[in-house]
Coordinates of C-alpha atoms in Angstrom, one line a residue:
M1 CA 1.0 -30.4 7.4
D2 CA 4.4 -30.5 5.6
T3 CA 7.3 -28.2 6.7
A4 CA 6.3 -25.7 3.8
E5 CA 2.8 -25.6 4.9
V6 CA 4.1 -24.8 8.6
I7 CA 6.0 -21.9 7.2
L8 CA 3.5 -20.4 5.0
S9 CA 1.1 -20.6 7.8
V10 CA 3.4 -18.7 10.0
L11 CA 4.0 -16.3 7.1
V12 CA 0.2 -15.5 6.7
V13 CA -0.2 -14.9 10.5
V14 CA 2.9 -12.5 10.4
I15 CA 1.4 -10.9 7.5
I16 CA -2.1 -10.4 9.2
I17 CA -0.6 -9.2 12.5
V18 CA 1.6 -6.6 10.5
S19 CA -1.0 -5.5 8.2
L20 CA -3.5 -5.1 11.0
L21 CA -1.4 -3.0 13.3
S22 CA 0.3 -0.7 10.5
N23 CA -3.2 0.1 8.9
V24 CA -4.9 0.9 12.0
L25 CA -2.0 3.4 12.8
V26 CA -2.4 5.0 9.6
L27 CA -6.3 5.4 10.3
I28 CA -5.6 6.7 13.9
C29 CA -3.2 9.3 12.4
F30 CA -5.8 10.1 9.8
L31 CA -8.4 10.6 12.6
Y32 CA -5.9 12.5 15.0
N33 CA -4.6 15.0 12.4
P34 CA -6.9 17.5 10.9
E35 CA -4.0 18.4 8.6
I36 CA -3.8 15.1 7.0
R37 CA -7.7 15.0 6.5
R38 CA -7.6 18.3 4.7
Q39 CA -5.1 17.1 2.2
V40 CA -6.5 15.4 -1.1
P41 CA -4.1 12.4 -0.8
G42 CA -5.4 11.8 2.5
L43 CA -8.8 10.6 0.9
F44 CA -6.8 8.0 -1.5
N45 CA -4.7 6.8 1.6
L46 CA -7.9 6.3 3.6
N47 CA -9.6 4.3 0.8
L48 CA -6.4 2.2 0.3
T49 CA -6.3 1.5 4.3
F50 CA -9.9 0.6 4.3
C51 CA -9.5 -1.8 1.7
N52 CA -6.2 -3.2 3.2
L53 CA -8.0 -3.5 6.6
L54 CA -11.3 -5.4 5.2
L55 CA -8.8 -7.7 3.2
T56 CA -6.8 -8.4 6.4
V57 CA -10.0 -9.0 8.6
A58 CA -12.3 -10.9 6.1
N59 CA -9.8 -12.9 3.7
M60 CA -6.7 -13.4 5.2
P61 CA -7.8 -15.5 8.1
L62 CA -9.9 -17.6 5.7
T63 CA -6.7 -18.4 3.6
L64 CA -5.1 -19.3 6.9
V65 CA -8.0 -22.0 7.7
G66 CA -7.8 -23.2 4.2
L67 CA -4.2 -23.7 4.3
V68 CA -4.3 -25.4 7.9
S69 CA -7.4 -27.6 7.3
R70 CA -6.7 -28.1 3.5
A71 CA -10.6 -27.7 3.1
Q72 CA -12.8 -25.1 2.2
P73 CA -13.7 -22.6 5.1
G74 CA -17.4 -22.6 5.4
G75 CA -19.9 -23.3 2.9
D76 CA -20.2 -22.6 -0.8
G77 CA -22.4 -19.7 -0.3
F78 CA -20.0 -18.1 2.4
C79 CA -17.0 -18.8 0.5
Q80 CA -18.7 -17.0 -2.8
I81 CA -19.2 -14.0 -0.6
A82 CA -15.5 -13.9 0.6
G83 CA -14.4 -14.5 -3.0
F84 CA -16.6 -11.3 -4.2
L85 CA -15.0 -9.2 -1.3
E86 CA -11.5 -10.4 -2.2
T87 CA -11.7 -9.5 -5.9
F88 CA -13.4 -6.2 -4.8
L89 CA -10.8 -5.1 -2.6
S90 CA -7.9 -6.3 -4.3
T91 CA -8.9 -4.3 -7.4
N92 CA -9.9 -1.2 -5.4
S93 CA -6.4 -1.2 -3.7
M94 CA -4.5 -1.4 -7.2
L95 CA -6.6 1.5 -8.4
S96 CA -6.1 3.6 -5.3
M97 CA -2.4 3.2 -5.7
A98 CA -2.7 4.3 -9.2
A99 CA -5.0 7.3 -8.0
L100 CA -2.1 8.4 -5.6
S101 CA 0.4 8.0 -8.4
I102 CA -1.9 10.4 -10.7
D103 CA -2.0 13.0 -7.6
R104 CA 1.7 13.1 -7.2
W105 CA 2.2 13.5 -10.8
I106 CA -0.1 16.6 -10.9
A107 CA 1.7 18.1 -7.7
V108 CA 5.1 17.6 -9.2
V109 CA 4.5 18.3 -12.7
F110 CA 1.8 20.9 -12.6
P111 CA 2.5 22.5 -9.0
L112 CA 0.8 25.8 -9.8
R113 CA -2.4 24.1 -11.2
Y114 CA -2.5 21.4 -8.6
H115 CA -5.1 23.0 -6.4
S116 CA -7.5 23.7 -9.3
K117 CA -6.8 20.2 -11.2
M118 CA -7.1 18.0 -7.8
R119 CA -9.7 19.4 -5.2
H120 CA -11.6 17.0 -2.9
K121 CA -14.5 17.1 -5.3
D122 CA -12.0 15.7 -8.0
A123 CA -10.7 13.2 -5.6
A124 CA -14.2 11.9 -4.8
L125 CA -15.0 11.5 -8.6
V126 CA -11.8 9.2 -8.8
L127 CA -12.7 7.3 -5.7
G128 CA -16.2 6.7 -7.3
Y129 CA -14.6 5.5 -10.5
T130 CA -12.6 2.9 -8.5
W131 CA -15.4 1.9 -6.7
A132 CA -17.5 1.4 -9.7
H133 CA -14.5 -0.4 -11.5
S134 CA -14.1 -2.9 -8.7
M135 CA -17.7 -3.3 -8.2
S136 CA -18.5 -4.1 -11.8
F137 CA -15.9 -6.9 -12.1
S138 CA -16.7 -8.4 -8.9
T139 CA -20.5 -8.2 -9.6
V140 CA -19.9 -10.1 -13.2
A141 CA -17.7 -12.8 -11.4
A142 CA -20.2 -13.5 -8.7
C143 CA -23.3 -13.6 -11.1
L144 CA -21.7 -16.0 -13.4
S145 CA -20.5 -18.2 -10.2
W146 CA -16.8 -17.7 -10.9
V147 CA -16.0 -16.9 -7.2
G148 CA -15.4 -19.7 -4.8
Y149 CA -12.7 -22.1 -3.0
H150 CA -9.6 -22.5 -4.9
R151 CA -7.4 -25.4 -3.7
L152 CA -4.4 -24.0 -5.2
Y153 CA -4.4 -20.9 -3.4
A154 CA -6.2 -22.0 -0.3
S155 CA -8.5 -19.1 -0.9
C156 CA -12.1 -18.0 -1.7
T157 CA -11.2 -16.1 -4.9
L158 CA -11.9 -16.2 -8.7
S159 CA -12.5 -19.8 -9.5
N160 CA -14.3 -21.9 -12.1
A161 CA -15.5 -25.4 -11.6
R162 CA -17.6 -25.8 -14.7
A163 CA -15.9 -27.1 -17.7
S164 CA -18.9 -25.7 -20.0
S165 CA -17.9 -22.0 -19.3
R166 CA -14.2 -22.4 -19.4
T167 CA -13.6 -20.2 -22.6
Q168 CA -15.6 -17.2 -21.2
F169 CA -13.7 -17.6 -17.7
V170 CA -10.4 -17.4 -19.5
V171 CA -11.5 -14.4 -21.6
F172 CA -12.8 -12.7 -18.2
T173 CA -9.8 -13.5 -16.3
V174 CA -7.4 -11.8 -18.9
F175 CA -9.8 -9.0 -19.2
F176 CA -9.9 -8.7 -15.6
H177 CA -6.1 -8.5 -15.0
S178 CA -5.5 -6.4 -18.1
F179 CA -7.8 -3.8 -16.7
T180 CA -6.7 -4.1 -12.9
F181 CA -3.1 -4.9 -12.7
L182 CA -1.8 -4.0 -16.0
L183 CA -3.8 -0.7 -16.3
S184 CA -2.5 0.3 -12.4
F185 CA 1.1 -0.7 -13.4
I186 CA 1.0 1.4 -16.8
V187 CA -0.4 4.5 -14.7
L188 CA 2.2 3.8 -12.0
C189 CA 5.1 3.8 -14.5
F190 CA 3.9 6.7 -16.7
T191 CA 3.4 9.2 -13.5
Y192 CA 6.3 8.2 -11.4
L193 CA 8.8 8.2 -14.4
K194 CA 7.5 11.8 -15.2
V195 CA 7.8 12.6 -11.5
L196 CA 11.4 11.2 -11.7
K197 CA 12.3 13.2 -14.4
V198 CA 11.1 16.7 -13.0
A199 CA 13.1 15.5 -9.7
R200 CA 16.2 15.0 -11.7
F201 CA 15.8 18.3 -13.4
H202 CA 15.4 20.2 -10.3
C203 CA 18.3 18.3 -8.7
K204 CA 20.5 19.4 -11.6
R205 CA 19.7 22.8 -11.2
I206 CA 20.5 22.7 -7.5
D207 CA 23.7 21.0 -8.2
V208 CA 24.8 23.6 -10.8
I209 CA 24.0 26.3 -8.0
T210 CA 26.0 24.3 -5.5
M211 CA 28.9 23.9 -7.7
Q212 CA 28.9 27.6 -8.5
T213 CA 28.8 28.6 -4.8
L214 CA 31.6 26.2 -4.2
V215 CA 33.7 27.7 -6.8
L216 CA 33.1 31.2 -5.4
L217 CA 34.1 30.2 -1.8
V218 CA 37.7 29.7 -2.2
D219 CA 38.6 29.4 1.4
I220 CA 35.9 26.8 2.2
H221 CA 37.2 24.0 4.4
P222 CA 37.4 20.8 2.4
S223 CA 35.3 18.7 4.9
V224 CA 32.4 21.2 4.1
R225 CA 32.9 20.7 0.3
Q226 CA 32.9 17.0 0.6
R227 CA 29.7 17.0 2.8
C228 CA 28.1 19.3 -0.1
L229 CA 29.0 16.9 -2.7
E230 CA 27.7 14.0 -0.8
E231 CA 24.3 15.8 0.0
Q232 CA 24.1 16.1 -4.0
K233 CA 24.7 12.4 -4.4
R234 CA 22.0 11.7 -1.7
R235 CA 19.6 14.0 -3.2
R236 CA 19.8 12.3 -6.6
Q237 CA 19.5 8.7 -5.2
R238 CA 16.7 9.7 -2.8
A239 CA 14.1 10.4 -5.9
T240 CA 15.2 7.2 -7.5
R241 CA 14.8 5.3 -4.4
K242 CA 11.3 6.6 -3.7
I243 CA 10.1 5.9 -7.2
S244 CA 11.6 2.4 -7.3
T245 CA 10.0 1.5 -4.0
F246 CA 6.3 2.6 -5.4
I247 CA 6.7 0.6 -8.6
G248 CA 9.1 -2.4 -7.1
T249 CA 6.6 -3.2 -4.3
F250 CA 3.7 -3.2 -6.7
M251 CA 5.4 -5.7 -9.1
L252 CA 7.0 -7.8 -6.6
C253 CA 3.7 -8.3 -4.5
F254 CA 1.3 -8.7 -7.4
A255 CA 3.1 -9.7 -10.4
P256 CA 3.8 -13.3 -9.3
Y257 CA 0.0 -13.9 -8.3
V258 CA -1.1 -12.4 -11.5
I259 CA 1.4 -14.3 -13.7
T260 CA 0.3 -17.6 -11.9
R261 CA -3.5 -16.8 -12.5
I262 CA -2.6 -16.5 -16.3
V263 CA -0.4 -19.5 -16.5
E264 CA -3.3 -21.6 -14.6
L265 CA -5.4 -20.9 -17.6
F266 CA -3.3 -23.4 -19.5
P267 CA -4.0 -27.0 -18.1
A268 CA -0.9 -28.4 -19.9
V269 CA 1.4 -26.3 -17.5
P270 CA 1.7 -27.8 -14.0
I271 CA 1.8 -25.3 -10.9
D272 CA 3.3 -26.2 -7.8
P273 CA 0.7 -26.1 -5.0
H274 CA 3.1 -24.5 -2.5
W275 CA 4.0 -21.8 -5.3
G276 CA 0.2 -20.9 -5.5
I277 CA -0.1 -20.2 -2.0
V278 CA 3.4 -18.4 -2.0
S279 CA 2.0 -16.2 -4.7
K280 CA -0.9 -15.3 -2.7
C281 CA 1.0 -14.7 0.6
L282 CA 2.9 -12.2 -1.7
A283 CA -0.2 -10.6 -2.9
Y284 CA -1.4 -10.5 0.9
S285 CA 2.0 -8.8 1.9
K286 CA 1.1 -5.6 -0.4
A287 CA -1.5 -4.7 2.3
A288 CA 1.2 -5.1 5.0
C289 CA 3.7 -2.8 2.7
D290 CA 1.2 0.0 1.9
P291 CA 1.2 1.8 5.3
F292 CA 4.8 2.3 5.2
V293 CA 5.2 2.9 1.5
Y294 CA 2.6 5.6 1.3
S295 CA 2.2 6.9 4.7
L296 CA 4.1 5.8 7.9
L297 CA 7.4 6.8 6.8
R298 CA 6.3 10.3 5.6
H299 CA 7.3 13.2 8.2
Q300 CA 3.8 14.2 8.5
Y301 CA 2.8 10.6 9.6
K302 CA 5.9 10.2 11.7
K303 CA 5.3 13.3 13.9
T304 CA 1.6 12.5 14.3
Y305 CA 2.3 9.1 15.7
T306 CA 5.1 10.3 17.8
D307 CA 2.8 13.1 19.3
I308 CA 0.3 10.4 20.1
L309 CA 2.7 8.2 21.9
N310 CA 4.3 11.3 23.8
R311 CA 0.8 12.1 24.9
L312 CA 0.1 8.6 25.9
L313 CA 3.5 8.3 27.7
K314 CA 3.0 11.6 29.4
R315 CA -0.4 10.7 30.6
S316 CA 0.5 7.3 32.1
S317 CA 3.6 9.1 33.9
L318 CA 1.0 11.8 35.4
N319 CA -1.3 8.9 36.6
A320 CA 1.4 6.9 38.0
S321 CA 3.0 10.3 40.1
G322 CA -0.5 11.2 40.9
R323 CA -0.9 7.6 42.3
R324 CA 2.4 7.7 44.2
P325 CA 1.5 10.3 46.9
E326 CA -1.6 8.9 47.4
Q327 CA 0.0 5.5 48.3
Q328 CA 2.5 7.6 50.6
G329 CA -0.3 9.3 52.4
S330 CA -2.1 6.0 52.7
S331 CA 1.1 4.5 54.4
I332 CA 1.5 7.3 57.0
P333 CA 0.2 5.7 60.6
T334 CA -2.4 7.6 62.2
A335 CA -2.1 8.7 65.9
E336 CA -4.7 6.9 68.1

């Protein structure tokens, strides 16, 4: 292994550890807090967490093995199953992000009709579509033997080793990425930009009311006035930063891999093998980012895992204080 491969191997290990711990924490918060379970976005977060966990456990270690050994991990049948699973999970996770964006769009743009438009039954129908959509592409690829070990990505993924079916594979690949990555990206842009527009409108209204109040309060201290103006600026930036994070992480993690898969369809264009693995690592890193982007940095999840941590620390301190008197009592000498 050269230096680049060692660095990439370490990167895959870090992604596996972060993804596993963060997604398990999201799952624990979901099971611990009944309020999170009652909310409709919790179902989309649960589905996204489920996909990320399976991808972390089932596919990322195989990529690490393929990178270290420079060979296919397991037999052809095993790699085909892993490739089917990787195609299904990556598609399902992209569509889950699109579903979360639609949920936020309805909640912000149509707040009075949100509970009638997005019920648990409606969320179940959306998740049913994401599963059917993901299963259809994965099944077609598996039935046509278009999943297997791909040396460029050191992974069990979409791959075509037969020259006779090259044209069909090119059409399938373009169609697949158009209806997974591109479709999800369009939905993310449409919904979150609508949300940003509404958020800026509300910020502008709040700013007008704040400025009118500051004008009326003639005797207000300059420091208080300055803090109000700074809060206005932070409020405007907060919405833009959140929307940029949702769309930016999606593009940063998935776009290099998808573009590489499209460029790979043209044999005349050479692709550096290290870049193939880097693009795959970027796609895997989305599973480690998602828990922070969609869950763990929100107040509700912060409060939940803080409560869990406090309970564990309190219980351990009580156990330690309970053992201390017993140790002191056992150390008192008995009179003979």
